[in-house]
mmCIF file of C-alpha atoms and ligand atoms in Angstrom:
data_model
loop_
_atom_site.group_PDB
_atom_site.id
_atom_site.type_symbol
_atom_site.label_atom_id
_atom_site.label_comp_id
_atom_site.label_asym_id
_atom_site.label_seq_id
_atom_site.Cartn_x
_atom_site.Cartn_y
_atom_site.Cartn_z
ATOM 1 C CA UNK A 700 -70.770 30.335 -126.399
ATOM 2 C CA UNK A 701 -73.503 29.629 -128.936
ATOM 3 C CA UNK A 702 -72.817 26.732 -131.234
ATOM 4 C CA UNK A 703 -74.183 26.762 -134.738
ATOM 5 C CA UNK A 704 -75.799 23.382 -135.323
ATOM 6 C CA UNK A 705 -74.885 21.730 -138.589
ATOM 7 C CA UNK A 706 -78.352 21.051 -139.946
ATOM 8 C CA UNK A 707 -77.106 18.490 -142.442
ATOM 9 C CA UNK A 708 -76.206 16.048 -139.660
ATOM 10 C CA UNK A 709 -79.168 14.161 -138.136
ATOM 11 C CA UNK A 710 -79.023 14.418 -134.342
ATOM 12 C CA UNK A 711 -80.369 12.238 -131.572
ATOM 13 C CA UNK A 712 -81.423 14.005 -128.384
ATOM 14 C CA UNK A 713 -79.775 12.761 -125.200
ATOM 15 C CA UNK A 714 -82.894 13.728 -123.237
ATOM 16 C CA UNK A 715 -80.910 16.387 -121.350
ATOM 17 C CA UNK A 716 -81.478 19.806 -122.929
ATOM 18 C CA UNK A 717 -78.266 21.417 -121.664
ATOM 19 C CA UNK A 718 -76.178 18.492 -122.858
ATOM 20 C CA UNK A 719 -77.829 18.524 -126.297
ATOM 21 C CA UNK A 720 -76.907 22.178 -126.543
ATOM 22 C CA UNK A 721 -73.255 21.355 -125.737
ATOM 23 C CA UNK A 722 -73.352 18.659 -128.440
ATOM 24 C CA UNK A 723 -74.671 21.110 -131.099
ATOM 25 C CA UNK A 724 -78.099 19.486 -130.954
ATOM 26 C CA UNK A 725 -77.415 15.952 -129.725
ATOM 27 C CA UNK A 726 -75.425 12.849 -130.560
ATOM 28 C CA UNK A 727 -74.800 12.294 -134.255
ATOM 29 C CA UNK A 728 -77.296 9.680 -135.437
ATOM 30 C CA UNK A 729 -75.745 6.223 -135.522
ATOM 31 C CA UNK A 730 -72.696 7.307 -133.508
ATOM 32 C CA UNK A 731 -71.311 5.795 -130.318
ATOM 33 C CA UNK A 732 -70.805 7.894 -127.197
ATOM 34 C CA UNK A 733 -69.358 7.163 -123.793
ATOM 35 C CA UNK A 734 -70.060 8.811 -120.453
ATOM 36 C CA UNK A 735 -67.011 8.544 -118.230
ATOM 37 C CA UNK A 736 -67.272 9.214 -114.515
ATOM 38 C CA UNK A 737 -66.432 8.013 -111.010
ATOM 39 C CA UNK A 738 -68.947 6.114 -108.875
ATOM 40 C CA UNK A 739 -72.111 8.061 -108.200
ATOM 41 C CA UNK A 740 -71.463 10.842 -110.706
ATOM 42 C CA UNK A 741 -74.685 10.033 -112.592
ATOM 43 C CA UNK A 742 -73.617 7.764 -115.467
ATOM 44 C CA UNK A 743 -76.607 5.432 -115.177
ATOM 45 C CA UNK A 744 -78.969 8.375 -114.719
ATOM 46 C CA UNK A 745 -77.774 10.005 -117.968
ATOM 47 C CA UNK A 746 -77.925 6.656 -119.775
ATOM 48 C CA UNK A 747 -81.501 5.988 -118.651
ATOM 49 C CA UNK A 748 -82.591 9.497 -119.534
ATOM 50 C CA UNK A 749 -81.231 8.845 -123.041
ATOM 51 C CA UNK A 750 -83.338 5.658 -123.134
ATOM 52 C CA UNK A 751 -86.439 7.403 -121.802
ATOM 53 C CA UNK A 752 -86.157 10.196 -124.373
ATOM 54 C CA UNK A 753 -86.163 7.581 -127.130
ATOM 55 C CA UNK A 754 -89.159 5.731 -125.698
ATOM 56 C CA UNK A 755 -91.354 8.813 -125.459
ATOM 57 C CA UNK A 756 -90.407 9.659 -129.044
ATOM 58 C CA UNK A 757 -91.697 6.245 -130.116
ATOM 59 C CA UNK A 758 -88.268 4.657 -130.605
ATOM 60 C CA UNK A 759 -87.073 1.262 -129.423
ATOM 61 C CA UNK A 760 -84.224 0.972 -126.908
ATOM 62 C CA UNK A 761 -82.057 -1.807 -125.498
ATOM 63 C CA UNK A 762 -80.272 -1.435 -122.155
ATOM 64 C CA UNK A 763 -77.430 -3.885 -121.502
ATOM 65 C CA UNK A 764 -75.819 -4.202 -118.127
ATOM 66 C CA UNK A 765 -73.669 -6.708 -116.284
ATOM 67 C CA UNK A 766 -74.750 -4.981 -113.043
ATOM 68 C CA UNK A 767 -78.400 -4.059 -113.173
ATOM 69 C CA UNK A 768 -81.290 -6.484 -113.509
ATOM 70 C CA UNK A 769 -84.447 -5.609 -115.409
ATOM 71 C CA UNK A 770 -86.206 -5.284 -112.080
ATOM 72 C CA UNK A 771 -83.753 -2.733 -110.702
ATOM 73 C CA UNK A 772 -83.748 -0.699 -113.932
ATOM 74 C CA UNK A 773 -87.537 -0.611 -113.960
ATOM 75 C CA UNK A 774 -87.620 0.332 -110.285
ATOM 76 C CA UNK A 775 -85.135 3.154 -110.869
ATOM 77 C CA UNK A 776 -87.117 4.516 -113.821
ATOM 78 C CA UNK A 777 -90.390 4.288 -111.882
ATOM 79 C CA UNK A 778 -88.752 6.207 -109.028
ATOM 80 C CA UNK A 779 -88.061 9.007 -111.507
ATOM 81 C CA UNK A 780 -91.785 9.063 -112.290
ATOM 82 C CA UNK A 781 -91.299 7.626 -115.763
ATOM 83 C CA UNK A 782 -94.107 5.259 -116.668
ATOM 84 C CA UNK A 783 -92.078 2.496 -118.145
ATOM 85 C CA UNK A 784 -94.725 -0.242 -117.979
ATOM 86 C CA UNK A 785 -96.252 0.328 -121.398
ATOM 87 C CA UNK A 786 -92.837 0.260 -123.105
ATOM 88 C CA UNK A 787 -91.313 -2.730 -121.328
ATOM 89 C CA UNK A 788 -90.951 -5.758 -123.633
ATOM 90 C CA UNK A 789 -92.561 -3.870 -126.498
ATOM 91 C CA UNK A 790 -90.093 -1.065 -127.188
ATOM 92 C CA UNK A 791 -87.781 -1.330 -124.168
ATOM 93 C CA UNK A 792 -85.602 -4.361 -123.499
ATOM 94 C CA UNK A 793 -83.146 -4.968 -120.675
ATOM 95 C CA UNK A 794 -80.381 -7.489 -121.229
ATOM 96 C CA UNK A 795 -78.510 -8.628 -118.137
ATOM 97 C CA UNK A 796 -75.087 -10.132 -118.797
ATOM 98 C CA UNK A 797 -73.244 -12.467 -116.509
ATOM 99 C CA UNK A 798 -69.977 -10.679 -115.690
ATOM 100 C CA UNK A 799 -68.427 -13.834 -114.251
ATOM 101 C CA UNK A 800 -68.859 -15.889 -117.393
ATOM 102 C CA UNK A 801 -66.462 -14.388 -119.893
ATOM 103 C CA UNK A 802 -67.160 -16.632 -122.870
ATOM 104 C CA UNK A 803 -70.885 -16.461 -122.425
ATOM 105 C CA UNK A 804 -70.802 -12.664 -122.175
ATOM 106 C CA UNK A 805 -68.589 -12.221 -125.221
ATOM 107 C CA UNK A 806 -70.555 -14.681 -127.292
ATOM 108 C CA UNK A 807 -73.910 -13.297 -126.229
ATOM 109 C CA UNK A 808 -72.887 -9.851 -127.322
ATOM 110 C CA UNK A 809 -71.107 -10.790 -130.532
ATOM 111 C CA UNK A 810 -73.617 -13.286 -131.826
ATOM 112 C CA UNK A 811 -76.918 -12.262 -130.304
ATOM 113 C CA UNK A 812 -76.795 -8.493 -130.179
ATOM 114 C CA UNK A 813 -76.777 -7.569 -133.912
ATOM 115 C CA UNK A 814 -79.802 -9.799 -134.690
ATOM 116 C CA UNK A 815 -81.567 -8.494 -131.571
ATOM 117 C CA UNK A 816 -81.059 -4.882 -132.644
ATOM 118 C CA UNK A 817 -82.506 -5.739 -136.046
ATOM 119 C CA UNK A 818 -85.363 -7.834 -134.684
ATOM 120 C CA UNK A 819 -86.499 -5.138 -132.251
ATOM 121 C CA UNK A 820 -85.714 -2.298 -134.643
ATOM 122 C CA UNK A 821 -83.738 -0.625 -131.855
ATOM 123 C CA UNK A 822 -82.507 2.880 -132.541
ATOM 124 C CA UNK A 823 -80.929 3.426 -129.102
ATOM 125 C CA UNK A 824 -78.636 1.131 -127.195
ATOM 126 C CA UNK A 825 -77.004 1.572 -123.804
ATOM 127 C CA UNK A 826 -74.143 -0.475 -122.388
ATOM 128 C CA UNK A 827 -73.773 0.337 -118.684
ATOM 129 C CA UNK A 828 -70.908 0.055 -117.796
ATOM 130 C CA UNK A 829 -68.692 -1.013 -120.675
ATOM 131 C CA UNK A 830 -65.706 -0.941 -118.276
ATOM 132 C CA UNK A 831 -66.879 -4.159 -116.575
ATOM 133 C CA UNK A 832 -66.814 -5.812 -119.979
ATOM 134 C CA UNK A 833 -63.336 -4.407 -120.681
ATOM 135 C CA UNK A 834 -62.123 -5.876 -117.385
ATOM 136 C CA UNK A 835 -62.775 -9.384 -118.675
ATOM 137 C CA UNK A 836 -59.791 -9.471 -121.039
ATOM 138 C CA UNK A 837 -56.617 -10.969 -119.706
ATOM 139 C CA UNK A 838 -54.054 -8.845 -121.476
ATOM 140 C CA UNK A 839 -53.839 -5.270 -122.630
ATOM 141 C CA UNK A 840 -53.233 -6.459 -126.196
ATOM 142 C CA UNK A 841 -56.325 -8.670 -126.324
ATOM 143 C CA UNK A 842 -58.440 -5.929 -124.737
ATOM 144 C CA UNK A 843 -57.357 -3.441 -127.424
ATOM 145 C CA UNK A 844 -57.911 -5.856 -130.256
ATOM 146 C CA UNK A 845 -61.224 -7.269 -129.025
ATOM 147 C CA UNK A 846 -62.688 -3.894 -128.044
ATOM 148 C CA UNK A 847 -61.762 -2.469 -131.435
ATOM 149 C CA UNK A 848 -63.548 -5.390 -133.144
ATOM 150 C CA UNK A 849 -66.504 -5.052 -130.834
ATOM 151 C CA UNK A 850 -66.952 -1.324 -131.509
ATOM 152 C CA UNK A 851 -66.643 -1.898 -135.255
ATOM 153 C CA UNK A 852 -69.342 -4.578 -135.029
ATOM 154 C CA UNK A 853 -71.622 -2.164 -133.157
ATOM 155 C CA UNK A 854 -70.913 0.605 -135.640
ATOM 156 C CA UNK A 855 -72.480 -1.442 -138.416
ATOM 157 C CA UNK A 856 -75.843 -1.577 -136.605
ATOM 158 C CA UNK A 857 -77.023 1.991 -137.445
ATOM 159 C CA UNK A 858 -78.206 2.455 -133.897
ATOM 160 C CA UNK A 859 -77.166 5.397 -131.677
ATOM 161 C CA UNK A 860 -75.315 4.115 -128.645
ATOM 162 C CA UNK A 861 -74.430 5.462 -125.243
ATOM 163 C CA UNK A 862 -71.939 3.560 -123.117
ATOM 164 C CA UNK A 863 -70.757 4.367 -119.646
ATOM 165 C CA UNK A 864 -67.341 3.788 -118.129
ATOM 166 C CA UNK A 865 -65.966 3.996 -114.651
ATOM 167 C CA UNK A 866 -62.875 6.148 -114.244
ATOM 168 C CA UNK A 867 -59.348 4.868 -113.696
ATOM 169 C CA UNK A 868 -58.379 4.380 -110.064
ATOM 170 C CA UNK A 869 -55.696 7.070 -110.189
ATOM 171 C CA UNK A 870 -57.161 9.451 -112.770
ATOM 172 C CA UNK A 871 -60.669 10.961 -112.598
ATOM 173 C CA UNK A 872 -60.254 12.246 -116.165
ATOM 174 C CA UNK A 873 -59.708 8.850 -117.790
ATOM 175 C CA UNK A 874 -61.835 5.748 -118.293
ATOM 176 C CA UNK A 875 -60.713 2.666 -116.406
ATOM 177 C CA UNK A 876 -58.524 1.307 -119.204
ATOM 178 C CA UNK A 877 -57.965 4.588 -121.055
ATOM 179 C CA UNK A 878 -59.080 2.850 -124.230
ATOM 180 C CA UNK A 879 -62.774 3.398 -124.958
ATOM 181 C CA UNK A 880 -62.233 7.163 -125.440
ATOM 182 C CA UNK A 881 -60.154 6.403 -128.522
ATOM 183 C CA UNK A 882 -62.665 3.984 -130.019
ATOM 184 C CA UNK A 883 -65.941 5.889 -129.760
ATOM 185 C CA UNK A 884 -67.160 9.088 -131.435
ATOM 186 C CA UNK A 885 -68.205 11.192 -128.449
ATOM 187 C CA UNK A 886 -66.766 11.399 -124.942
ATOM 188 C CA UNK A 887 -68.644 13.083 -122.090
ATOM 189 C CA UNK A 888 -66.842 13.389 -118.785
ATOM 190 C CA UNK A 889 -68.639 13.667 -115.433
ATOM 191 C CA UNK A 890 -66.743 14.584 -112.305
ATOM 192 C CA UNK A 891 -66.876 15.914 -108.790
ATOM 193 C CA UNK A 892 -65.709 19.457 -108.153
ATOM 194 C CA UNK A 893 -64.775 20.513 -104.642
ATOM 195 C CA UNK A 894 -64.597 24.323 -104.478
ATOM 196 C CA UNK A 895 -62.219 26.142 -102.146
ATOM 197 C CA UNK A 896 -64.974 27.046 -99.699
ATOM 198 C CA UNK A 897 -65.473 23.310 -99.059
ATOM 199 C CA UNK A 898 -69.133 23.762 -98.272
ATOM 200 C CA UNK A 899 -70.585 21.538 -100.980
ATOM 201 C CA UNK A 900 -69.495 19.054 -103.606
ATOM 202 C CA UNK A 901 -70.600 19.965 -107.127
ATOM 203 C CA UNK A 902 -71.030 17.788 -110.166
ATOM 204 C CA UNK A 903 -69.650 19.058 -113.464
ATOM 205 C CA UNK A 904 -69.720 17.857 -117.031
ATOM 206 C CA UNK A 905 -67.669 18.462 -120.149
ATOM 207 C CA UNK A 906 -67.735 17.222 -123.729
ATOM 208 C CA UNK A 907 -64.170 16.098 -124.333
ATOM 209 C CA UNK A 908 -64.454 14.802 -127.861
ATOM 210 C CA UNK A 909 -67.021 14.683 -130.628
ATOM 211 C CA UNK A 910 -66.187 13.350 -134.075
ATOM 212 C CA UNK A 911 -67.741 15.058 -137.108
ATOM 213 C CA UNK A 912 -69.296 17.875 -135.082
ATOM 214 C CA UNK A 913 -68.522 21.115 -133.293
ATOM 215 C CA UNK A 914 -69.102 20.947 -129.543
ATOM 216 C CA UNK A 915 -68.862 23.077 -126.447
ATOM 217 C CA UNK A 916 -65.668 23.035 -124.418
ATOM 218 C CA UNK A 917 -67.295 24.569 -121.388
ATOM 219 C CA UNK A 918 -67.260 22.897 -118.005
ATOM 220 C CA UNK A 919 -70.861 23.051 -116.878
ATOM 221 C CA UNK A 920 -72.369 22.158 -113.507
ATOM 222 C CA UNK A 921 -75.254 19.716 -113.440
ATOM 223 C CA UNK A 922 -77.701 18.506 -110.857
ATOM 224 C CA UNK A 923 -79.395 15.166 -110.455
ATOM 225 C CA UNK A 924 -82.959 15.961 -109.495
ATOM 226 C CA UNK A 925 -85.673 13.587 -108.347
ATOM 227 C CA UNK A 926 -87.036 13.241 -111.893
ATOM 228 C CA UNK A 927 -84.276 14.376 -114.250
ATOM 229 C CA UNK A 928 -80.736 15.620 -114.734
ATOM 230 C CA UNK A 929 -80.341 19.302 -115.392
ATOM 231 C CA UNK A 930 -77.244 20.864 -116.945
ATOM 232 C CA UNK A 931 -76.828 24.444 -115.734
ATOM 233 C CA UNK A 932 -75.069 27.398 -117.386
ATOM 234 C CA UNK A 933 -71.296 27.553 -116.980
ATOM 235 C CA UNK A 934 -70.144 29.464 -113.897
ATOM 236 C CA UNK A 935 -66.723 30.867 -113.074
ATOM 237 C CA UNK A 936 -66.816 29.319 -109.627
ATOM 238 C CA UNK A 937 -66.161 25.808 -110.916
HETATM 239 N N1 LIG B 1468 -84.015 10.880 -106.589
HETATM 240 C C1 LIG B 1468 -82.818 11.475 -106.572
HETATM 241 N N2 LIG B 1468 -82.716 12.784 -106.299
HETATM 242 C C2 LIG B 1468 -81.532 13.379 -106.282
HETATM 243 N N3 LIG B 1468 -80.359 12.764 -106.525
HETATM 244 C C3 LIG B 1468 -80.411 11.453 -106.779
HETATM 245 C C4 LIG B 1468 -81.636 10.737 -106.832
HETATM 246 N N4 LIG B 1468 -81.361 9.473 -107.125
HETATM 247 C C5 LIG B 1468 -80.027 9.395 -107.253
HETATM 248 N N5 LIG B 1468 -79.454 10.572 -107.041
HETATM 249 C C6 LIG B 1468 -78.020 10.877 -107.096
HETATM 250 O O1 LIG B 1468 -77.495 10.140 -108.184
HETATM 251 C C7 LIG B 1468 -76.325 9.427 -107.748
HETATM 252 C C8 LIG B 1468 -76.239 8.076 -108.432
HETATM 253 O O2 LIG B 1468 -76.347 8.253 -109.799
HETATM 254 P P1 LIG B 1468 -76.030 7.052 -110.768
HETATM 255 O O3 LIG B 1468 -76.486 5.762 -110.232
HETATM 256 O O4 LIG B 1468 -76.552 7.493 -112.087
HETATM 257 O O5 LIG B 1468 -74.437 7.121 -110.749
HETATM 258 P P2 LIG B 1468 -73.392 6.160 -111.466
HETATM 259 O O6 LIG B 1468 -72.321 7.085 -111.950
HETATM 260 O O7 LIG B 1468 -74.070 5.302 -112.448
HETATM 261 O O8 LIG B 1468 -72.838 5.321 -110.241
HETATM 262 P P3 LIG B 1468 -72.123 3.872 -110.241
HETATM 263 O O9 LIG B 1468 -70.725 4.086 -110.773
HETATM 264 O O10 LIG B 1468 -72.124 3.500 -108.809
HETATM 265 O O11 LIG B 1468 -72.942 2.967 -111.114
HETATM 266 C C9 LIG B 1468 -76.504 9.217 -106.297
HETATM 267 O O12 LIG B 1468 -75.228 9.114 -105.674
HETATM 268 C C10 LIG B 1468 -77.278 10.447 -105.872
HETATM 269 O O13 LIG B 1468 -76.351 11.469 -105.544
HETATM 270 MG MG1 LIG B 1469 -74.227 3.211 -112.669
#
């Protein structure tokens, strides 16, 4: 299927050509997307490729994680052959949150993030994974309310954002709390596909939702290579 891009909507490239094509040219500028997938499906890889694309285009990016330190992010990007050194602390910033300190994490994000985005002039922001942040709330009601407020706060920043979320324990098609999908603009789902011949596990991707834009509904295989992710044409075998 060929999608006709709506040229009136400014797009932000994800850094993955095949995914941009599925998104009619990329994420809508200023929108918030989430990549949902089980462990090892490539969430962090997609998120960092989105960051890298911005950096080489001369943009500023912030990567927030309760899991990954600056050192490990830099090491991962260097392993991909991306020369991150000249961008680090000038147009690329890594913010490590403490997942065990709920109040500190919430306050850091609420109070410090909007001024940081402005100060650095960030146009891309990654939160990897948002599901660890969602885990911090004690009740379903407070999670819903606080996450809604949080997303609204982020929406005001005019920065294009890519979050990641782990899948629910019992459902590989849903984020951990089945909540973030409703709050954000674009949902990209990564999953494992085990064909009948059982010779190899494949990775596949689909765009489940995209507000204000047409998008592909194909399920397309992708591969994580040594230097980049590649989305392949749809095949019947999947
Ligand atoms: N250099 C490489 N070449 C090929 N494949 C790689 C390479 N590096 C990583 N991978 C693949 O990428 C997978 C990990 O990707 P990534 O860390 O992006 O996943 P994730 O969804 O973020 O995982 P988690 O939920 O554990 O954070 C590995 O399991 C491996 O299959
Ligand atoms: Mg990860």
